[in-house]
Amino acid sequence: MSLFLPKLSSKEEVDGAIKGVAEKVLVLRFGRDEDSSCLQLDEILSKTAHNLSNMASIYIVDVDKVPVYTRYFDISYIPSTVFFFNGQHMKVDYGSPDHTKFVGSFKTKEDFLDLVEVIYRGAMRGKMMIKSPIDPQNIPKFDLLYHGI
Amino acid sequence: MGAFHCAVCRQTFFCGKKHIFGKSHQSRLKVVILKFIEKVKEARRTIKTPQVERFDGTQHGGTFWCYCCGIEMEKNVTNGNVVVLHGGLLEHMATPEHKKNTQRFWWEYKADPKLMDKVLITTEATDRFKVEVDKALASYVEKEDTILLQHTHMIQCQERHRLEVLQSFTEPEVEQELSNGGQSQGTPVEQAARPLGSKERAGPSRVNAKADGAGPGKGLTFIGHQDPSNDGNVHTGALPPWLQGDPLKEGSEGAEVGPSLQDFLKHKEQEKVKKLPPNRVGANFDHSSQTNADWLPSFGRVWNSGRRWQSRNQFREEEGKKKREKQGESGDSKRMKPNP
């Protein structure tokens, strides 16, 4: 599953991916390879990676290896998926408290495909904040932890 | 009632000759006769004054179709060099066969009898024409002769003039040649000046050669002999300098011309990018910029509202504080709990 997707294991590599991917959506999955929800998500990602190759590039990132980004992106739950386009972070309103990333796994492949397509279209139109096409019932629920006291 | 082919309408009729009295036949007939009469008129004009000219294959070779006899005839008479315009036509018209044919044509196709005379030419007219032709030929030959004489006279004058010019040049030029020095043609000219009266062939070419090198008085500056001994000349068919390899650059650039494969692929990518909408996200993002290890992408953090660079700054602040706390007293209780 995650064997077929390229992995990034250092900050430099992640920087390279963010700066390097041009005119395509960059999908970064933050998580751990052994985690069960991560495995589920990875399966969906690897199955759709080929179909989305013109629109998106998908990478796997281990949260333990890039602590800087784990803190910078406020990753509290795994798996978390962050979307970039041309080095710009894309925010998506899923109906959940956190718009900066997608927390959890997708219910079906079609959900992920729809999401990537909507993000791509929005980016081409110049929008950095997009409404998700996925049914809110299929979005995993979580509580946002308060940051600092 | 047999089959009757009407040459005027170019059709075969099986009902006899009744179509001849119809409208179409008569109108066609009129047109045909008119055209024919025009040609004959022109020929008749030349009976009194025949035109004799030099034979030009492109203009004088035409033939005409005699409707009455049903044959194609040469319009002009020629013997190769000289041509008599409309001679063939007039000759043919005078023959008795043509007269017979014309009468038959008029009777068969019921044409207007008044017009028949216009098509025929009497024998007396032809005889007169022949006499005139002889006279014209004689005068033509005379004219040609005079023109020839004029040409020859002109050519002779030109030749004489050339000789004079050459003679006038060779005397003062002998000294100039010696003063320039090194000219290979100097001495032969000296020798040629003496027997020049007989050698007319060499005259004009030498005059031209000398006229060019005759000094600044003639508007030209002599810059010296170009010695092409090593590389060869344009006349000997040597390789031109721009095709010979450059001794300075050879070996460093090789034989590559045009962009390399990488450049070409990059160019293709650029072409594709140009077609994307210009207001897309990150259109002006520099993908190849070099950043240091501290670089962070633009990211609006969860607990931030406001500009994205603010979140970056805030993050850097937090990192800075954490570092200072780590480096500070270890027993300090107030620590920011890092996210899992």
Short mmCIF file of C-alpha atoms in Angstrom, two decimals:
data_model
loop_
_atom_site.label_atom_id
_atom_site.label_comp_id
_atom_site.label_asym_id
_atom_site.label_seq_id
_atom_site.Cartn_x
_atom_site.Cartn_y
_atom_site.Cartn_z
CA MET A 1 0.00 0.00 0.00
CA SER A 2 2.33 2.66 1.16
CA LEU A 3 4.99 0.70 -0.65
CA PHE A 4 3.83 2.13 -3.93
CA LEU A 5 3.72 5.73 -2.85
CA PRO A 6 6.88 7.81 -2.63
CA LYS A 7 8.08 8.66 0.86
CA LEU A 8 9.65 11.79 2.25
CA SER A 9 11.74 11.33 5.34
CA SER A 10 13.32 14.71 6.09
CA LYS A 11 12.45 18.37 6.15
CA GLU A 12 14.61 19.02 3.10
CA GLU A 13 12.76 16.41 1.14
CA VAL A 14 9.42 17.86 2.12
CA ASP A 15 10.64 21.33 1.20
CA GLY A 16 11.78 19.98 -2.12
CA ALA A 17 8.38 18.47 -2.76
CA ILE A 18 6.51 21.63 -1.83
CA LYS A 19 8.70 23.82 -3.99
CA GLY A 20 9.15 21.34 -6.77
CA VAL A 21 5.68 20.16 -7.70
CA ALA A 22 4.44 22.59 -10.33
CA GLU A 23 0.92 23.09 -11.64
CA LYS A 24 -0.32 20.02 -9.78
CA VAL A 25 -1.95 19.47 -6.40
CA LEU A 26 0.54 18.21 -3.82
CA VAL A 27 -0.97 15.73 -1.37
CA LEU A 28 1.07 15.10 1.82
CA ARG A 29 -0.15 12.37 4.10
CA PHE A 30 1.20 12.78 7.59
CA GLY A 31 1.02 9.67 9.74
CA ARG A 32 2.70 6.45 10.65
CA ASP A 33 2.93 3.45 8.40
CA GLU A 34 1.80 0.96 11.00
CA ASP A 35 -1.30 2.78 12.09
CA SER A 36 -4.54 1.15 10.95
CA SER A 37 -6.31 4.27 9.71
CA CYS A 38 -3.13 5.30 7.94
CA LEU A 39 -3.08 1.93 6.20
CA GLN A 40 -6.65 2.40 5.11
CA LEU A 41 -5.94 5.86 3.78
CA ASP A 42 -2.76 4.72 2.09
CA GLU A 43 -4.66 2.07 0.21
CA ILE A 44 -7.06 4.62 -1.19
CA LEU A 45 -4.19 6.95 -2.06
CA SER A 46 -2.18 4.32 -3.88
CA LYS A 47 -5.14 3.04 -5.83
CA THR A 48 -6.04 6.50 -7.10
CA ALA A 49 -2.52 7.82 -7.54
CA HIS A 50 -2.25 6.69 -11.14
CA ASN A 51 -5.59 8.14 -12.20
CA LEU A 52 -4.75 11.46 -10.64
CA SER A 53 -1.22 11.60 -11.99
CA ASN A 54 -1.97 14.56 -14.22
CA MET A 55 -3.66 16.53 -11.48
CA ALA A 56 -1.89 15.54 -8.28
CA SER A 57 1.31 14.19 -6.78
CA ILE A 58 0.93 12.13 -3.60
CA TYR A 59 3.62 11.67 -0.95
CA ILE A 60 3.81 9.84 2.38
CA VAL A 61 5.44 11.61 5.34
CA ASP A 62 6.22 10.03 8.70
CA VAL A 63 5.34 12.45 11.47
CA ASP A 64 8.18 11.28 13.65
CA LYS A 65 10.75 12.19 11.08
CA VAL A 66 9.69 15.79 10.49
CA PRO A 67 8.89 17.19 13.92
CA VAL A 68 9.12 20.74 12.63
CA TYR A 69 6.30 20.26 10.24
CA THR A 70 4.36 18.23 12.73
CA ARG A 71 4.36 21.28 14.94
CA TYR A 72 3.98 23.82 12.17
CA PHE A 73 0.97 22.13 10.65
CA ASP A 74 -0.57 21.46 14.07
CA ILE A 75 -0.91 17.76 13.40
CA SER A 76 -2.71 16.32 16.43
CA TYR A 77 -4.44 13.34 14.86
CA ILE A 78 -3.12 10.96 12.30
CA PRO A 79 -3.57 10.45 9.46
CA SER A 80 -3.69 14.10 8.39
CA THR A 81 -3.58 15.10 4.75
CA VAL A 82 -2.38 18.54 3.74
CA PHE A 83 -2.90 19.98 0.25
CA PHE A 84 -0.61 22.40 -1.58
CA PHE A 85 -0.68 23.97 -5.01
CA ASN A 86 2.37 25.72 -6.42
CA GLY A 87 3.82 26.09 -2.98
CA GLN A 88 0.63 27.61 -1.58
CA HIS A 89 -1.37 25.85 1.09
CA MET A 90 -4.95 25.07 0.09
CA LYS A 91 -7.62 25.31 2.78
CA VAL A 92 -10.76 23.22 2.41
CA ASP A 93 -13.96 23.43 4.37
CA TYR A 94 -14.97 19.85 5.11
CA GLY A 95 -17.59 20.69 7.66
CA SER A 96 -15.07 19.95 10.42
CA PRO A 97 -13.40 22.37 12.84
CA ASP A 98 -10.03 22.29 11.06
CA HIS A 99 -9.85 23.66 7.54
CA THR A 100 -6.15 23.43 7.11
CA LYS A 101 -5.97 19.66 6.68
CA PHE A 102 -8.09 16.58 6.21
CA VAL A 103 -8.09 14.46 9.34
CA GLY A 104 -8.71 10.73 9.09
CA SER A 105 -9.30 8.42 6.16
CA PHE A 106 -11.73 8.69 3.26
CA LYS A 107 -14.77 6.46 3.11
CA THR A 108 -14.47 5.67 -0.59
CA LYS A 109 -12.07 6.26 -3.44
CA GLU A 110 -14.62 8.45 -5.13
CA ASP A 111 -14.59 10.87 -2.22
CA PHE A 112 -10.88 11.37 -2.54
CA LEU A 113 -11.07 11.74 -6.31
CA ASP A 114 -13.81 14.33 -6.03
CA LEU A 115 -11.88 16.23 -3.43
CA VAL A 116 -8.69 16.39 -5.46
CA GLU A 117 -10.58 17.46 -8.53
CA VAL A 118 -12.37 20.24 -6.69
CA ILE A 119 -9.12 21.44 -5.19
CA TYR A 120 -7.48 21.46 -8.62
CA ARG A 121 -10.31 23.38 -10.21
CA GLY A 122 -10.37 25.91 -7.42
CA ALA A 123 -6.63 26.40 -7.60
CA MET A 124 -6.80 27.01 -11.34
CA ARG A 125 -9.37 29.69 -10.67
CA GLY A 126 -7.20 31.32 -8.05
CA LYS A 127 -9.08 30.27 -4.89
CA MET A 128 -7.10 29.25 -1.82
CA MET A 129 -10.20 28.35 0.22
CA ILE A 130 -12.51 25.70 -1.19
CA LYS A 131 -15.69 23.95 -0.16
CA SER A 132 -15.35 20.16 0.03
CA PRO A 133 -17.63 18.04 -2.16
CA ILE A 134 -17.67 15.14 0.29
CA ASP A 135 -20.82 14.45 2.23
CA PRO A 136 -20.21 15.66 5.83
CA GLN A 137 -21.49 12.36 7.10
CA ASN A 138 -18.48 10.63 5.63
CA ILE A 139 -15.97 12.93 7.29
CA PRO A 140 -14.38 11.49 10.45
CA LYS A 141 -15.28 13.43 13.50
CA PHE A 142 -12.74 14.76 15.95
CA ASP A 143 -12.41 17.41 18.60
CA LEU A 144 -9.93 20.12 18.18
CA LEU A 145 -7.53 20.33 21.08
CA TYR A 146 -6.97 23.73 22.48
CA HIS A 147 -3.53 24.99 21.92
CA GLY A 148 -1.68 26.02 24.98
CA ILE A 149 -3.29 27.18 28.11
CA MET B 1 -34.27 10.16 -97.26
CA GLY B 2 -30.75 9.39 -96.20
CA ALA B 3 -28.59 10.74 -93.47
CA PHE B 4 -27.52 14.30 -94.09
CA HIS B 5 -24.71 15.79 -92.02
CA CYS B 6 -24.98 19.54 -91.73
CA ALA B 7 -21.49 20.95 -91.29
CA VAL B 8 -22.81 24.25 -90.04
CA CYS B 9 -24.92 22.86 -87.22
CA ARG B 10 -22.50 19.94 -86.83
CA GLN B 11 -25.40 17.51 -86.65
CA THR B 12 -26.73 14.60 -88.64
CA PHE B 13 -30.38 14.90 -89.72
CA PHE B 14 -32.52 12.09 -90.99
CA CYS B 15 -35.52 14.13 -92.13
CA GLY B 16 -34.02 15.72 -95.18
CA LYS B 17 -33.12 19.33 -95.50
CA LYS B 18 -36.00 20.99 -93.81
CA HIS B 19 -33.91 22.21 -90.84
CA ILE B 20 -32.02 24.46 -93.20
CA PHE B 21 -34.91 26.84 -93.36
CA GLY B 22 -35.17 26.90 -89.60
CA LYS B 23 -33.99 29.72 -87.33
CA SER B 24 -30.99 28.04 -85.69
CA HIS B 25 -29.39 26.94 -88.91
CA GLN B 26 -29.77 30.29 -90.57
CA SER B 27 -28.35 32.20 -87.61
CA ARG B 28 -25.40 29.85 -87.33
CA LEU B 29 -24.81 30.18 -91.01
CA LYS B 30 -24.80 33.96 -90.79
CA VAL B 31 -22.21 33.91 -88.03
CA VAL B 32 -19.99 31.52 -89.91
CA ILE B 33 -20.12 33.48 -93.11
CA LEU B 34 -19.48 36.76 -91.34
CA LYS B 35 -16.37 35.41 -89.72
CA PHE B 36 -15.15 34.03 -92.98
CA ILE B 37 -15.79 37.27 -94.80
CA GLU B 38 -13.78 39.20 -92.26
CA LYS B 39 -10.77 37.05 -92.95
CA VAL B 40 -11.17 37.42 -96.66
CA LYS B 41 -11.53 41.17 -96.35
CA GLU B 42 -8.26 41.46 -94.58
CA ALA B 43 -6.57 39.39 -97.22
CA ARG B 44 -8.12 41.51 -99.98
CA ARG B 45 -6.68 44.64 -98.44
CA THR B 46 -3.21 43.33 -98.99
CA ILE B 47 -3.77 42.61 -102.70
CA LYS B 48 -2.74 46.10 -103.65
CA THR B 49 0.13 46.35 -101.15
CA PRO B 50 1.39 42.95 -100.10
CA GLN B 51 3.25 42.82 -96.84
CA VAL B 52 6.52 41.03 -96.92
CA GLU B 53 8.36 40.36 -93.70
CA ARG B 54 11.06 38.30 -92.20
CA PHE B 55 9.74 34.93 -91.22
CA ASP B 56 9.01 34.57 -87.52
CA GLY B 57 7.87 31.04 -86.62
CA THR B 58 5.86 32.12 -83.64
CA GLN B 59 3.70 34.64 -85.42
CA HIS B 60 3.39 33.55 -89.02
CA GLY B 61 2.65 29.85 -88.83
CA GLY B 62 -1.14 30.02 -88.44
CA THR B 63 -3.67 28.08 -90.47
CA PHE B 64 -7.28 28.86 -91.33
CA TRP B 65 -10.27 26.68 -92.07
CA CYS B 66 -12.00 27.15 -95.38
CA TYR B 67 -15.69 26.35 -94.78
CA CYS B 68 -16.50 25.84 -98.41
CA CYS B 69 -13.85 23.30 -99.17
CA GLY B 70 -13.74 21.80 -95.73
CA ILE B 71 -9.95 21.92 -95.50
CA GLU B 72 -7.35 23.65 -93.39
CA MET B 73 -5.01 25.97 -95.23
CA GLU B 74 -1.83 27.83 -94.42
CA LYS B 75 -2.61 31.51 -94.15
CA ASN B 76 0.80 32.83 -95.16
CA VAL B 77 3.25 31.74 -97.77
CA THR B 78 6.82 31.39 -96.74
CA ASN B 79 10.11 30.03 -97.98
CA GLY B 80 11.80 29.91 -94.62
CA ASN B 81 13.30 33.39 -94.47
CA VAL B 82 10.65 35.65 -95.87
CA VAL B 83 6.88 35.45 -95.55
CA VAL B 84 4.08 36.97 -97.56
CA LEU B 85 1.13 37.69 -95.29
CA HIS B 86 -2.19 36.18 -96.40
CA GLY B 87 -0.51 34.69 -99.40
CA GLY B 88 -1.88 31.24 -98.80
CA LEU B 89 -5.44 32.47 -98.43
CA LEU B 90 -5.39 34.42 -101.65
CA GLU B 91 -3.86 31.60 -103.61
CA HIS B 92 -6.46 29.18 -102.39
CA MET B 93 -9.32 31.49 -103.18
CA ALA B 94 -8.23 31.74 -106.77
CA THR B 95 -8.35 28.04 -107.48
CA PRO B 96 -11.35 26.81 -109.50
CA GLU B 97 -12.00 23.98 -107.04
CA HIS B 98 -12.60 26.53 -104.37
CA LYS B 99 -15.09 28.31 -106.59
CA LYS B 100 -16.96 25.09 -107.22
CA ASN B 101 -17.00 24.28 -103.54
CA THR B 102 -18.26 27.71 -102.63
CA GLN B 103 -21.16 27.41 -105.04
CA ARG B 104 -22.04 24.01 -103.75
CA PHE B 105 -21.88 25.30 -100.16
CA TRP B 106 -24.18 28.17 -100.97
CA TRP B 107 -26.68 25.88 -102.68
CA GLU B 108 -26.66 23.18 -100.03
CA TYR B 109 -27.00 25.39 -97.03
CA LYS B 110 -29.15 27.96 -98.70
CA ALA B 111 -27.00 30.91 -97.78
CA ASP B 112 -27.55 34.43 -98.99
CA PRO B 113 -26.33 34.56 -102.62
CA LYS B 114 -25.36 38.21 -102.38
CA LEU B 115 -22.65 37.32 -99.90
CA MET B 116 -21.11 34.70 -102.15
CA ASP B 117 -19.12 37.18 -104.16
CA LYS B 118 -17.42 38.47 -101.09
CA VAL B 119 -15.88 35.11 -100.46
CA LEU B 120 -14.55 34.55 -103.93
CA ILE B 121 -11.49 36.15 -105.39
CA THR B 122 -11.07 36.41 -109.12
CA THR B 123 -8.02 35.18 -110.97
CA GLU B 124 -7.21 38.66 -112.23
CA ALA B 125 -6.98 39.84 -108.67
CA THR B 126 -4.59 37.02 -107.85
CA ASP B 127 -2.42 37.81 -110.86
CA ARG B 128 -2.24 41.41 -109.83
CA PHE B 129 -1.38 40.24 -106.34
CA LYS B 130 1.47 38.10 -107.61
CA VAL B 131 2.97 40.98 -109.51
CA GLU B 132 2.76 43.18 -106.47
CA VAL B 133 4.36 40.46 -104.40
CA ASP B 134 7.34 40.33 -106.69
CA LYS B 135 7.82 44.02 -106.43
CA ALA B 136 7.44 43.92 -102.69
CA LEU B 137 9.97 41.14 -102.40
CA ALA B 138 12.49 43.05 -104.39
CA SER B 139 12.10 46.16 -102.27
CA TYR B 140 12.30 44.05 -99.10
CA VAL B 141 15.53 42.49 -100.20
CA GLU B 142 16.92 45.92 -100.96
CA LYS B 143 15.97 47.15 -97.52
CA GLU B 144 17.63 44.21 -95.84
CA ASP B 145 20.78 44.81 -97.76
CA THR B 146 20.97 48.43 -96.69
CA ILE B 147 20.48 47.49 -93.07
CA LEU B 148 23.26 44.93 -93.32
CA LEU B 149 25.55 47.50 -94.81
CA GLN B 150 24.84 49.88 -91.98
CA HIS B 151 25.63 47.22 -89.42
CA THR B 152 28.92 46.36 -91.04
CA HIS B 153 29.86 50.01 -91.22
CA MET B 154 29.18 50.46 -87.53
CA ILE B 155 31.20 47.42 -86.59
CA GLN B 156 34.14 48.60 -88.63
CA CYS B 157 34.04 52.01 -86.99
CA GLN B 158 34.03 50.45 -83.54
CA GLU B 159 36.99 48.28 -84.38
CA ARG B 160 38.98 51.26 -85.64
CA HIS B 161 38.14 53.21 -82.52
CA ARG B 162 39.38 50.42 -80.30
CA LEU B 163 42.66 50.26 -82.10
CA GLU B 164 43.20 53.99 -81.71
CA VAL B 165 42.44 53.86 -78.02
CA LEU B 166 44.84 51.01 -77.47
CA GLN B 167 47.62 52.80 -79.27
CA SER B 168 47.08 55.96 -77.27
CA PHE B 169 47.27 53.98 -74.04
CA THR B 170 50.30 51.86 -74.64
CA GLU B 171 52.72 54.80 -74.96
CA PRO B 172 52.09 56.61 -71.62
CA GLU B 173 51.38 53.35 -69.80
CA VAL B 174 54.77 51.83 -70.38
CA GLU B 175 56.28 54.27 -67.86
CA GLN B 176 53.51 53.74 -65.29
CA GLU B 177 53.96 50.01 -65.41
CA LEU B 178 57.65 50.27 -64.68
CA SER B 179 57.09 52.64 -61.76
CA ASN B 180 54.47 50.40 -60.06
CA GLY B 181 56.92 47.55 -60.23
CA GLY B 182 56.34 43.87 -59.65
CA GLN B 183 53.60 43.61 -62.20
CA SER B 184 54.00 40.52 -64.22
CA GLN B 185 52.27 42.05 -67.18
CA GLY B 186 54.60 45.05 -67.38
CA THR B 187 57.22 43.64 -69.70
CA PRO B 188 54.90 41.74 -72.03
CA VAL B 189 52.94 44.93 -72.63
CA GLU B 190 56.11 46.73 -73.55
CA GLN B 191 56.90 44.10 -76.07
CA ALA B 192 53.35 43.97 -77.32
CA ALA B 193 53.23 47.73 -77.88
CA ARG B 194 55.56 47.53 -80.86
CA PRO B 195 53.82 44.89 -83.00
CA LEU B 196 50.41 46.15 -81.89
CA GLY B 197 49.28 47.24 -85.28
CA SER B 198 48.98 43.63 -86.36
CA LYS B 199 47.76 42.06 -83.14
CA GLU B 200 44.21 43.20 -82.98
CA ARG B 201 42.99 40.32 -80.89
CA ALA B 202 44.98 41.21 -77.86
CA GLY B 203 44.00 44.84 -78.15
CA PRO B 204 40.65 45.22 -76.38
CA SER B 205 41.45 42.87 -73.48
CA ARG B 206 44.70 44.58 -72.69
CA VAL B 207 43.10 47.98 -72.88
CA ASN B 208 40.50 47.02 -70.29
CA ALA B 209 43.09 45.50 -67.97
CA LYS B 210 45.24 48.54 -68.11
CA ALA B 211 42.36 50.94 -67.74
CA ASP B 212 41.48 49.49 -64.32
CA GLY B 213 44.97 49.78 -62.91
CA ALA B 214 45.67 53.16 -64.40
CA GLY B 215 46.00 54.99 -61.08
CA PRO B 216 43.89 57.31 -58.91
CA GLY B 217 43.15 59.55 -61.82
CA LYS B 218 40.54 57.03 -63.00
CA GLY B 219 38.68 56.71 -59.69
CA LEU B 220 40.23 53.41 -58.47
CA THR B 221 42.95 52.65 -55.97
CA PHE B 222 45.31 49.79 -56.50
CA ILE B 223 45.72 47.72 -53.34
CA GLY B 224 48.17 45.13 -54.46
CA HIS B 225 48.10 41.63 -55.84
CA GLN B 226 46.18 39.11 -53.78
CA ASP B 227 48.26 35.99 -53.63
CA PRO B 228 46.05 32.96 -53.13
CA SER B 229 48.82 30.43 -53.21
CA ASN B 230 47.95 28.50 -50.01
CA ASP B 231 44.19 28.45 -49.70
CA GLY B 232 43.03 28.95 -53.22
CA ASN B 233 40.72 31.37 -54.86
CA VAL B 234 37.06 31.64 -55.67
CA HIS B 235 38.09 30.97 -59.24
CA THR B 236 39.94 27.77 -58.38
CA GLY B 237 36.96 26.51 -56.44
CA ALA B 238 38.51 26.47 -52.96
CA LEU B 239 36.50 26.17 -49.73
CA PRO B 240 35.14 29.55 -48.62
CA PRO B 241 36.37 30.92 -45.28
CA TRP B 242 33.02 30.68 -43.54
CA LEU B 243 32.89 26.95 -44.14
CA GLN B 244 36.42 26.32 -42.94
CA GLY B 245 36.57 25.34 -39.27
CA ASP B 246 37.52 28.08 -36.84
CA PRO B 247 40.89 27.13 -35.34
CA LEU B 248 40.11 28.99 -32.09
CA LYS B 249 36.77 27.39 -31.30
CA GLU B 250 37.31 23.92 -32.62
CA GLY B 251 37.25 21.21 -29.97
CA SER B 252 35.48 23.20 -27.29
CA GLU B 253 31.94 23.21 -28.60
CA GLY B 254 31.80 20.17 -30.78
CA ALA B 255 29.32 19.82 -33.61
CA GLU B 256 26.18 20.56 -31.61
CA VAL B 257 23.83 22.98 -33.17
CA GLY B 258 20.58 24.06 -31.56
CA PRO B 259 19.21 23.41 -28.06
CA SER B 260 20.02 20.26 -26.16
CA LEU B 261 17.40 17.72 -25.26
CA GLN B 262 16.99 19.12 -21.75
CA ASP B 263 16.44 22.63 -23.01
CA PHE B 264 13.95 21.42 -25.50
CA LEU B 265 11.93 19.53 -22.92
CA LYS B 266 12.01 22.53 -20.63
CA HIS B 267 10.80 24.68 -23.43
CA LYS B 268 7.92 22.32 -24.02
CA GLU B 269 6.96 22.50 -20.37
CA GLN B 270 7.06 26.26 -20.49
CA GLU B 271 4.78 26.27 -23.46
CA LYS B 272 2.29 24.18 -21.55
CA VAL B 273 2.50 26.42 -18.53
CA LYS B 274 1.80 29.49 -20.58
CA LYS B 275 -1.56 28.04 -21.50
CA LEU B 276 -2.70 27.72 -17.88
CA PRO B 277 -4.96 30.42 -16.45
CA PRO B 278 -2.86 33.31 -15.21
CA ASN B 279 -4.82 33.86 -12.02
CA ARG B 280 -4.33 30.38 -10.65
CA VAL B 281 -2.98 29.86 -7.17
CA GLY B 282 0.77 30.33 -6.97
CA ALA B 283 1.18 31.39 -10.59
CA ASN B 284 4.19 33.50 -9.71
CA PHE B 285 5.72 30.95 -7.39
CA ASP B 286 9.38 30.47 -8.08
CA HIS B 287 9.88 26.74 -8.10
CA SER B 288 13.61 26.83 -8.38
CA SER B 289 14.47 29.30 -5.61
CA GLN B 290 17.12 28.15 -3.16
CA THR B 291 15.98 28.26 0.47
CA ASN B 292 17.85 27.56 3.67
CA ALA B 293 16.98 24.98 6.27
CA ASP B 294 14.67 27.33 8.14
CA TRP B 295 12.29 27.84 5.31
CA LEU B 296 8.63 27.21 6.05
CA PRO B 297 5.83 27.15 3.47
CA SER B 298 2.92 29.52 3.70
CA PHE B 299 0.47 27.83 5.98
CA GLY B 300 -2.44 29.30 7.84
CA ARG B 301 -2.28 27.50 11.14
CA VAL B 302 -5.26 26.25 12.99
CA TRP B 303 -5.31 28.80 15.75
CA ASN B 304 -4.55 31.72 13.54
CA SER B 305 -6.73 34.25 12.00
CA GLY B 306 -5.27 36.85 9.73
CA ARG B 307 -2.45 36.74 7.22
CA ARG B 308 -0.53 33.57 6.62
CA TRP B 309 2.88 35.09 7.18
CA GLN B 310 1.73 35.92 10.66
CA SER B 311 1.30 32.27 11.42
CA ARG B 312 4.81 31.66 10.16
CA ASN B 313 6.19 34.36 12.41
CA GLN B 314 4.23 33.09 15.32
CA PHE B 315 5.54 29.61 14.78
CA ARG B 316 9.10 30.90 14.68
CA GLU B 317 8.48 32.75 17.90
CA GLU B 318 7.23 29.65 19.56
CA GLU B 319 10.19 27.68 18.36
CA GLY B 320 12.50 30.34 19.65
CA LYS B 321 10.86 30.35 23.06
CA LYS B 322 11.01 26.60 23.30
CA LYS B 323 14.68 26.56 22.51
CA ARG B 324 15.42 29.15 25.10
CA GLU B 325 13.44 27.24 27.64
CA LYS B 326 15.26 24.03 26.84
CA GLN B 327 18.57 25.73 27.13
CA GLY B 328 17.47 27.47 30.31
CA GLU B 329 17.02 25.90 33.72
CA SER B 330 15.97 22.32 33.34
CA GLY B 331 13.79 22.30 36.45
CA ASP B 332 11.44 24.96 35.18
CA SER B 333 7.87 23.78 35.36
CA LYS B 334 6.20 25.96 32.79
CA ARG B 335 6.67 24.13 29.57
CA MET B 336 4.64 24.24 26.47
CA LYS B 337 3.30 20.82 25.73
CA PRO B 338 4.25 19.88 22.21
CA ASN B 339 1.57 18.36 20.04
CA PRO B 340 1.67 14.58 19.67
#
